Short mmCIF file of C-alpha atoms in Angstrom, two decimals:
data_model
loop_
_atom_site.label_atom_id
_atom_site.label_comp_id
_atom_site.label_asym_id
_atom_site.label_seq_id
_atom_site.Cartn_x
_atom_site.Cartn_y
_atom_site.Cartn_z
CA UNK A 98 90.28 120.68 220.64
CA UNK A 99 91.93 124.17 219.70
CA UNK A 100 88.18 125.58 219.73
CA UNK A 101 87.20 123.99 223.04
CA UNK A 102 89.87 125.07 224.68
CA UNK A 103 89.29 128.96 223.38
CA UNK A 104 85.62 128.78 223.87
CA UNK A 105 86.70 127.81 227.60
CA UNK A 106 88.86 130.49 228.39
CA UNK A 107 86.45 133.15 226.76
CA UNK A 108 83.88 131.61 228.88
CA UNK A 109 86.54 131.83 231.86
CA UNK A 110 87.06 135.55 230.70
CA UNK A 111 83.25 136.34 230.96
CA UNK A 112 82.50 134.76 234.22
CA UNK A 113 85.61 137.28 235.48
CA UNK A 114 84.19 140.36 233.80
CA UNK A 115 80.76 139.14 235.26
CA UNK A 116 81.91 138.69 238.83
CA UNK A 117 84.28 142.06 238.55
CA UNK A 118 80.97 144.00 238.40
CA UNK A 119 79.54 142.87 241.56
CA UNK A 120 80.87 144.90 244.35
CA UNK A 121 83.07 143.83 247.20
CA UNK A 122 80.68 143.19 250.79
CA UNK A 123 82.26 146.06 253.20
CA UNK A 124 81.91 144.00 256.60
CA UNK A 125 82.85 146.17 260.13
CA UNK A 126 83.75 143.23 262.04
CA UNK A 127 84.02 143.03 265.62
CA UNK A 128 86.86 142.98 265.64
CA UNK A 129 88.46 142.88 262.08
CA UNK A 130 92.14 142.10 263.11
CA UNK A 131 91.53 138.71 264.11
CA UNK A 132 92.89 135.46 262.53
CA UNK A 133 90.22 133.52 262.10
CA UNK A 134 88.05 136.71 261.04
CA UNK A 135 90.45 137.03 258.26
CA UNK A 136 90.43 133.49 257.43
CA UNK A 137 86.67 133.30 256.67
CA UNK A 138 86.69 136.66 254.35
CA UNK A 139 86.67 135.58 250.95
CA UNK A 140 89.44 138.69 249.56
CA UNK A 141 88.24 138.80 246.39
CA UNK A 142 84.53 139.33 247.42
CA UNK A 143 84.64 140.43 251.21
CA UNK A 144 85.90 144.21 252.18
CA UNK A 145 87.15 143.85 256.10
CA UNK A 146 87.07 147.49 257.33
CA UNK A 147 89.92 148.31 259.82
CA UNK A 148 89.20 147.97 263.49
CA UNK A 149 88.68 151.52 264.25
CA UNK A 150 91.07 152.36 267.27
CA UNK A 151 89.61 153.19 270.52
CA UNK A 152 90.95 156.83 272.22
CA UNK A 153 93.69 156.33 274.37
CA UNK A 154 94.28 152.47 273.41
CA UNK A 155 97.69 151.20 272.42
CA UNK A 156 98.40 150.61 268.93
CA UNK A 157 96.94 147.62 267.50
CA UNK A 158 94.19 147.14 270.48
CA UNK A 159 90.90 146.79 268.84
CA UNK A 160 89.10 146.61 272.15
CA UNK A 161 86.44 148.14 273.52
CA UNK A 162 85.62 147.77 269.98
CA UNK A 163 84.58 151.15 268.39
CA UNK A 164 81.89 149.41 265.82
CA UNK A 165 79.28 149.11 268.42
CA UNK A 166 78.93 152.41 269.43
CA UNK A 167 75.88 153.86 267.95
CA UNK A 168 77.21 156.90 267.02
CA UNK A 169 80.55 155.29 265.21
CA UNK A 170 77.45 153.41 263.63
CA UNK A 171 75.91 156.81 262.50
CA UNK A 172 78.81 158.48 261.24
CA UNK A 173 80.29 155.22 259.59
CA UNK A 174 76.94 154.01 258.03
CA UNK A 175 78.08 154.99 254.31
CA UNK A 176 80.77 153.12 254.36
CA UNK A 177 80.00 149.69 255.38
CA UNK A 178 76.88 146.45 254.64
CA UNK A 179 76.81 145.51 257.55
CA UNK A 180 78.39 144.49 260.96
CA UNK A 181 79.76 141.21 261.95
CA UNK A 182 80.47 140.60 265.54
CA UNK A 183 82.56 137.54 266.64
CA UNK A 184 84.02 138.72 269.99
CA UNK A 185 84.55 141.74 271.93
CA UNK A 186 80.82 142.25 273.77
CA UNK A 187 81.89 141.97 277.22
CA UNK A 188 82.81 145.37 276.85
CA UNK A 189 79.26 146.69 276.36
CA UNK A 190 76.01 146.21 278.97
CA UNK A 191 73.17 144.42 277.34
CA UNK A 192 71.48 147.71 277.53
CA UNK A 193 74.13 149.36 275.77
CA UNK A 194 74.44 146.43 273.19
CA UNK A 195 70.29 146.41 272.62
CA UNK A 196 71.36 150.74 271.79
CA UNK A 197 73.41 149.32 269.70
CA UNK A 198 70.76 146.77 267.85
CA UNK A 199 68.46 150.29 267.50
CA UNK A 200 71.30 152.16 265.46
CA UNK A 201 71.34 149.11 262.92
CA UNK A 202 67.49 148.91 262.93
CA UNK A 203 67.34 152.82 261.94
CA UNK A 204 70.24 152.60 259.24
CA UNK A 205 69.25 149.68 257.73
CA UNK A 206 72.36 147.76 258.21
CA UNK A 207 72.24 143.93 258.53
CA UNK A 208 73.82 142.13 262.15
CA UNK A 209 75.33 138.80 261.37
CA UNK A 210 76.69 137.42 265.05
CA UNK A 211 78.50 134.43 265.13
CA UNK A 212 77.90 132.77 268.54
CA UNK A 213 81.81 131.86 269.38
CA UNK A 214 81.04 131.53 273.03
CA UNK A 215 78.34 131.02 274.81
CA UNK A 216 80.06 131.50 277.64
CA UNK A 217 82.71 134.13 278.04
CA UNK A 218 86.41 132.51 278.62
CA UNK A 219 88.05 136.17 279.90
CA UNK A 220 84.84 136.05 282.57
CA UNK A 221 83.74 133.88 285.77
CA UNK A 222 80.69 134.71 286.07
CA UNK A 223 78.13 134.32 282.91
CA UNK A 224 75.12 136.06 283.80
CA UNK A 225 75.82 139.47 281.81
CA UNK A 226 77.77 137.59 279.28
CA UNK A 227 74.34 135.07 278.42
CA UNK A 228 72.11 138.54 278.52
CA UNK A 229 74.28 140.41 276.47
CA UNK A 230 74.51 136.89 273.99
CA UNK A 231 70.33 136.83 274.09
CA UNK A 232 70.65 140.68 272.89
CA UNK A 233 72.15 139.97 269.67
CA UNK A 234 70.64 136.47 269.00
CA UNK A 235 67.47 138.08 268.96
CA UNK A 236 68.19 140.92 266.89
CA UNK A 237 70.68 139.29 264.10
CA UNK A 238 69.34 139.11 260.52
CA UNK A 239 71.62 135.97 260.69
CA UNK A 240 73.16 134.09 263.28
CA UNK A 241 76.37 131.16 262.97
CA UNK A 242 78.19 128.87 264.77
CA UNK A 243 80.63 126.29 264.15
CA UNK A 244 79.40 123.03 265.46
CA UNK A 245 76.17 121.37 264.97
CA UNK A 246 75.99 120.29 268.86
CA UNK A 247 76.87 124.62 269.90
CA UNK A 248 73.56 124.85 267.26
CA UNK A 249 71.73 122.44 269.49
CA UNK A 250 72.55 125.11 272.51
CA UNK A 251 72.22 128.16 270.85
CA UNK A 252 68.36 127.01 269.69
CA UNK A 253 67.78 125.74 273.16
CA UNK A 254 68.78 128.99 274.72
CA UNK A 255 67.40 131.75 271.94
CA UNK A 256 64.43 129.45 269.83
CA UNK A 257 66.55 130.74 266.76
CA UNK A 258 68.40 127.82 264.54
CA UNK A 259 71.94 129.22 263.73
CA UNK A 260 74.17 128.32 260.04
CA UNK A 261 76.92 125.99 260.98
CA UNK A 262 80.18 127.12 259.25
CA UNK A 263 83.03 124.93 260.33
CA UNK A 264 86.28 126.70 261.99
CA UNK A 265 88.87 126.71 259.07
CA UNK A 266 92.67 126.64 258.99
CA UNK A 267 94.20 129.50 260.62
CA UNK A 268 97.43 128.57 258.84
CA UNK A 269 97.05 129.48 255.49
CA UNK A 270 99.51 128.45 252.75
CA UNK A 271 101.90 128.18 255.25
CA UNK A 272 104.19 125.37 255.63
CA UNK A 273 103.39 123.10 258.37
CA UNK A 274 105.92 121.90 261.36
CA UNK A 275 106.18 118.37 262.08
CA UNK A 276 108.45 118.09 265.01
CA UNK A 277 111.58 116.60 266.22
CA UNK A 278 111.84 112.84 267.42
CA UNK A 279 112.48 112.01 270.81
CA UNK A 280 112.72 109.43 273.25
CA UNK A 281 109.82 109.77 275.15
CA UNK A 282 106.07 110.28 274.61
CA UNK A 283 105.81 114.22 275.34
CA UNK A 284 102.70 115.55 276.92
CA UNK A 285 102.44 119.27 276.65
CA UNK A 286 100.05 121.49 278.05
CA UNK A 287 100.18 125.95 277.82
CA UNK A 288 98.29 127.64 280.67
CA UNK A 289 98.87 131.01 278.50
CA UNK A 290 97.96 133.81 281.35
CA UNK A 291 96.08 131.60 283.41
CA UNK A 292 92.58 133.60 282.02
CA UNK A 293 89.31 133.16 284.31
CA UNK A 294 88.71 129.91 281.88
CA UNK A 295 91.93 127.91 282.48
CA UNK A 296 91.87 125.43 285.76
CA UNK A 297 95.73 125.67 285.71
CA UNK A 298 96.06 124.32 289.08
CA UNK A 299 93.74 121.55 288.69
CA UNK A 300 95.09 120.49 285.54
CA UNK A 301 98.42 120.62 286.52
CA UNK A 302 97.91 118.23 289.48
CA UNK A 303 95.77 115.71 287.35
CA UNK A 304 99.03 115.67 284.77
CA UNK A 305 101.70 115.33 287.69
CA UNK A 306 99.69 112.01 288.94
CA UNK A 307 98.97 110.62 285.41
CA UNK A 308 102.50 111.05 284.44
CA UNK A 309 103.76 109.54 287.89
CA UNK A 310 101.29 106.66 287.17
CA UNK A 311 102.22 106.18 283.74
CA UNK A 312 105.74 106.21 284.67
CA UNK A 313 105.71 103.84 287.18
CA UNK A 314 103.92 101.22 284.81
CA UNK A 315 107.27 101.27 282.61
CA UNK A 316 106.35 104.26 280.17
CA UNK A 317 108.31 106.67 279.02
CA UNK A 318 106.44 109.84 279.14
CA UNK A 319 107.04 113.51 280.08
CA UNK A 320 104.92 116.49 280.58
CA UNK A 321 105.78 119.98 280.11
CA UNK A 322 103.36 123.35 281.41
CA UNK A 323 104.15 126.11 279.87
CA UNK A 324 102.71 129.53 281.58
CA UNK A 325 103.40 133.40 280.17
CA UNK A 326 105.82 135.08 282.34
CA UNK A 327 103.07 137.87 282.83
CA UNK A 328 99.71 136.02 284.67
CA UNK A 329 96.59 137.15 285.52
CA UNK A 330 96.66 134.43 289.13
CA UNK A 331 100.10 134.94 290.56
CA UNK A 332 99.12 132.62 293.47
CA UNK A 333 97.67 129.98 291.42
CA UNK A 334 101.49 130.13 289.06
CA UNK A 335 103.30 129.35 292.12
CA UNK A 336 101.36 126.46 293.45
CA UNK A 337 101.60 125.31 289.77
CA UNK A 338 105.19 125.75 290.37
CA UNK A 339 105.06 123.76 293.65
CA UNK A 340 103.02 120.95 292.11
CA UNK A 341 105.52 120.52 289.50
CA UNK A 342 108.49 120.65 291.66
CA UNK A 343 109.58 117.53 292.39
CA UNK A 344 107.80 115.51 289.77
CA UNK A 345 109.51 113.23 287.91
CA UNK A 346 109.17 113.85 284.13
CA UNK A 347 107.03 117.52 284.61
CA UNK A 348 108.69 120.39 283.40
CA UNK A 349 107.22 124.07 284.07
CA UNK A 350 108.37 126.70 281.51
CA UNK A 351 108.20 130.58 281.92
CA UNK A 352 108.52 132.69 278.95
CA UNK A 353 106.90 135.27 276.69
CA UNK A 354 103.72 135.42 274.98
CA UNK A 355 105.02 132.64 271.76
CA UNK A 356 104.07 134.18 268.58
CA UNK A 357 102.09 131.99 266.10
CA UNK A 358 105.19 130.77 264.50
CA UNK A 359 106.74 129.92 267.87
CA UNK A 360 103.24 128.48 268.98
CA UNK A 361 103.11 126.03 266.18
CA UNK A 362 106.49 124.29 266.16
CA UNK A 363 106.09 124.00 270.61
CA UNK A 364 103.10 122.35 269.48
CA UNK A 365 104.75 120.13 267.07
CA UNK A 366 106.88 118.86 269.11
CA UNK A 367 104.26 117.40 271.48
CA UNK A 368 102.87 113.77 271.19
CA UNK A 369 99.59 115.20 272.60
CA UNK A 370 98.21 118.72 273.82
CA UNK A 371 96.32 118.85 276.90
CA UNK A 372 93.95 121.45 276.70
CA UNK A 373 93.13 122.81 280.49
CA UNK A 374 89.38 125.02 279.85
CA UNK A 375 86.84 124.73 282.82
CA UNK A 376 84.68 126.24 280.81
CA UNK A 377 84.14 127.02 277.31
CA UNK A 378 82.40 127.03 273.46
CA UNK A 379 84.88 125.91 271.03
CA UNK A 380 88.48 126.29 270.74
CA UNK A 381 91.16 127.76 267.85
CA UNK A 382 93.69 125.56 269.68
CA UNK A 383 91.57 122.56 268.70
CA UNK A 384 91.45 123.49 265.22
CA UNK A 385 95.66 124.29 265.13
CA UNK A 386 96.54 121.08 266.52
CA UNK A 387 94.54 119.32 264.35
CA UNK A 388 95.97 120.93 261.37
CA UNK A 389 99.87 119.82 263.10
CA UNK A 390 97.96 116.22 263.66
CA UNK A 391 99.20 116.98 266.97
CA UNK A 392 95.80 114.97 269.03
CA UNK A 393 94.31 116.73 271.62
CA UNK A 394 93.03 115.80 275.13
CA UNK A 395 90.56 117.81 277.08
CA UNK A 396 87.64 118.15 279.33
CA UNK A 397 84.35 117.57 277.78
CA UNK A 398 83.56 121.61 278.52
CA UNK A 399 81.12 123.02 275.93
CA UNK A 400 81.76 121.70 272.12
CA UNK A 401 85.41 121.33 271.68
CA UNK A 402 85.04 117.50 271.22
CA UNK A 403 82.81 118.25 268.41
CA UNK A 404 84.99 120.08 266.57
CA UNK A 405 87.24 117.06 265.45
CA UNK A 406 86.10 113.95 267.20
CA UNK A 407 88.58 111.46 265.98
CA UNK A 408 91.66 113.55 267.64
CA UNK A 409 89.92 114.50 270.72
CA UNK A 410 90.40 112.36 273.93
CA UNK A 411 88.31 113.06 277.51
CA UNK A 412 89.26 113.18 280.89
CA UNK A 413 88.55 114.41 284.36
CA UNK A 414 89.70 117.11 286.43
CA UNK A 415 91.04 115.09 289.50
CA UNK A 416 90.49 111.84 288.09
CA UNK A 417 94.37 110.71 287.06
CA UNK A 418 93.50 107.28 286.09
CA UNK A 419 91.32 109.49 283.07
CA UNK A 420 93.97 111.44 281.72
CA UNK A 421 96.41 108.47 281.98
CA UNK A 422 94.12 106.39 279.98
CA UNK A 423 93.75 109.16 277.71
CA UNK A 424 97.53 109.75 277.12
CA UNK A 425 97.54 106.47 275.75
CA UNK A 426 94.34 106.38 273.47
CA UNK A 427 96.09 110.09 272.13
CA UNK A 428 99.36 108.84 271.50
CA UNK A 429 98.56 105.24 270.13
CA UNK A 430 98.09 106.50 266.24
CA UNK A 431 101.81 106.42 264.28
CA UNK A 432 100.81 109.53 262.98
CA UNK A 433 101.25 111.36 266.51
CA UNK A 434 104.68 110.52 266.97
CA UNK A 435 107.05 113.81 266.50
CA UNK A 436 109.51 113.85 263.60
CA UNK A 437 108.42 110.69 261.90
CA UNK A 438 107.33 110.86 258.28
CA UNK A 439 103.76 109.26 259.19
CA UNK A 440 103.35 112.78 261.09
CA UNK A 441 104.34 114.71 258.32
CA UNK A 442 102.24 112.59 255.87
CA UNK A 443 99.21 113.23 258.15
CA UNK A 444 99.77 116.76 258.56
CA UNK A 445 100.18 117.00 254.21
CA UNK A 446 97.14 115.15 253.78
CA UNK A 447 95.28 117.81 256.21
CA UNK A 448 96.62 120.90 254.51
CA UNK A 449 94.93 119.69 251.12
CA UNK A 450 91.64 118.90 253.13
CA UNK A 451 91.91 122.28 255.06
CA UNK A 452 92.48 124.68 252.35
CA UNK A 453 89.68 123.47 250.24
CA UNK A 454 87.01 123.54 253.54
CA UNK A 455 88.19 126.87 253.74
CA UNK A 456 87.51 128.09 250.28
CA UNK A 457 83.72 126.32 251.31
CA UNK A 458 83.98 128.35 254.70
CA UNK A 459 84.49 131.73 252.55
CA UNK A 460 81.75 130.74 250.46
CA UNK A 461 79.24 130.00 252.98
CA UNK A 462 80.13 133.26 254.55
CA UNK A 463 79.74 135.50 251.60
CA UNK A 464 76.70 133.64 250.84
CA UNK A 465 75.15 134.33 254.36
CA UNK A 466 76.36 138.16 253.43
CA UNK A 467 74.77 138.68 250.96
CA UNK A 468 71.36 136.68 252.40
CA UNK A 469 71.42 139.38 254.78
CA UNK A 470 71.69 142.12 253.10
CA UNK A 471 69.17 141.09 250.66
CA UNK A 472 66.21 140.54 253.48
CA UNK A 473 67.10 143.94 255.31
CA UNK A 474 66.45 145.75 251.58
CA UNK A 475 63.28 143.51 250.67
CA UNK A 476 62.55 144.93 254.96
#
């Protein structure tokens, strides 16, 4: 048994010694200083170069992002693989995107693009954003996203069949709120800055006639909106206001941007989270509430449903008898209930799940890496 054991750890010792001689990937990431960027970089084989800062820009602002300039590209080509872009191309033309495309052609560097939206949540309008989107598709040496139905789309629109890698935990080895009980069923919903993609207004009236309905059936159930005191719609934050007036059991809170600490315990403290997109891809909010087991009810907009279909319940804009029903079907597991220990079971039993599909998420990526960068040099 002694010898096993040795011959193990030697064996242990040479598969470090082994791995320590193969180089870290150096990925420029559009943009780097991003949480879920972070959270698919394996650390031990992945090199995230820093977002480079744009002139003039406020400290910590990544955006316009200085990778995809061709002559950042140029003077920058020693020192990274290749480039990864996630977000960040609405500020860029197609033209100036397919520039770009040339600059990585002529170094040699590999393009991985991971098709987060396929349409743009900061825009109305999707006709650059979808040009701009068929740009890189074309060009990428590899091309991901994170649902198998958004894979369906993406081949539909661009004849190119992305990887699906699965969103991971954004949360780490953090420790994982679970609430605080009380009396009624809480129904929460953040309109953040009221961005081009959020129907605030809609939303908000669909929730204050659910809730009234609900209410008058004999439940107990509250809703609360929650807006950033700086918006982007100051007219559509005061009729959100008005809605909410004088409905029973719907609270509107003002405040600052939460943090992601603050963000996950007002989550945990909900029965349900109403998510309020009228258009989108996929969603990080999706993947945080499930990792609170906090269920989520939305819109069927793009492929958020997809992302964790057991905890994801539909309704209609303007159709309160949906959302109502939905409430319900949301709130019906023992697990969603704030505070109780079946909640904090649930969210225990996710944590183990999470952190090992994200050691498969690094993998995949670092795989896909190093796929890349392999067909550019055979190229």
């Amino acid at each position: 048994m002694r010898y096993t054991h040795r011959h193990a750890c030697l064996h242990e010792e040479e598969e470090k010694i082994v791995t320590s001689t193969v180089p870290p990937v150096r990925v420029a990431a559009v943009p780097s200083a991003h949480p879920y960027v972070t959270a698919v970089a394996d650390p031990a084989h992945v090199l995230l170069l820093a977002d480079p800062p744009p002139p003039g820009a406020p400290a910590g602002q990544w955006w316009p992002p200085q990778i995809l300039l061709p002559e950042w590209l140029r003077a920058n080509a020693a020192d990274f693989d290749l480039v990864h872009v996630h977000f960040g191309i609405e500020s860029y033309t197609p033209e100036e995107l397919s520039e770009t495309v040339a600059t990585l052609r002529a170094l040699g560097r590999p393009l991985v693009y991971t098709v987060h939206d396929l349409e743009n949540p900061q825009l109305l309008s999707q006709e650059a954003h979808r040009a701009s989107l068929a740009v890189l598709a074309e060009a990428a040496d590899e091309l991901i996203t994170l649902t198998g139905t958004a894979a369906d789309e993406v081949f539909a629109l661009t004849r190119r069949r992305p990887t699906v890698i699965v969103h991971p935990t954004l949360l780490a080895e953090t420790d994982r709120p679970f609430g605080a009980a009380h009396a009624a069923t809480r129904v929460g919903v953040h309109l953040r800055d009221l961005r081009p993609n959020i129907d605030g207004v809609g939303t908000t009236a669909t929730l204050v006639r659910a809730v009234a309905d609900l209410r008058a059936q004999g439940a107990r159930v509250e809703a609360v909106v929650r807006m950033n005191e700086n918006v982007r719609d100051a007219e559509a934050a005061a009729s959100i206001d008005l809605l909410a007036r004088d409905a029973e059991g719907v609270t509107v809170e003002r405040g600052a941007r939460l943090d992601d600490q603050a963000l996950s315990h007002w989550l945990a403290d909900l029965d349900a989270c109403l998510l309020p997109y009228r258009h989108g891809t996929q969603s990080g909010w999706a993947e945080l509430c499930y990792d609170l087991a906090v269920p989520v009810i939305g819109t069927r907009v793009g492929h958020i449903a997809a992302q964790h279909p057991g905890d994801f319940h539909s309704f209609d804009v303007g159709e309160p008898v949906s959302l109502a029903r939905a409430i319900v079907d949301a709130t019906n597991a023992a697990w969603s209930t704030p505070g109780s220990p079946k909640r904090a079971a649930e969210i225990g039993r996710r944590r183990t799940e999470r952190l090992g599909e994200r050691d498969a998420v690094r993998a995949a990526h670092l795989a896909l890496y190093r796929r890349a960068m392999a067909t550019e040099e055979a190229a």
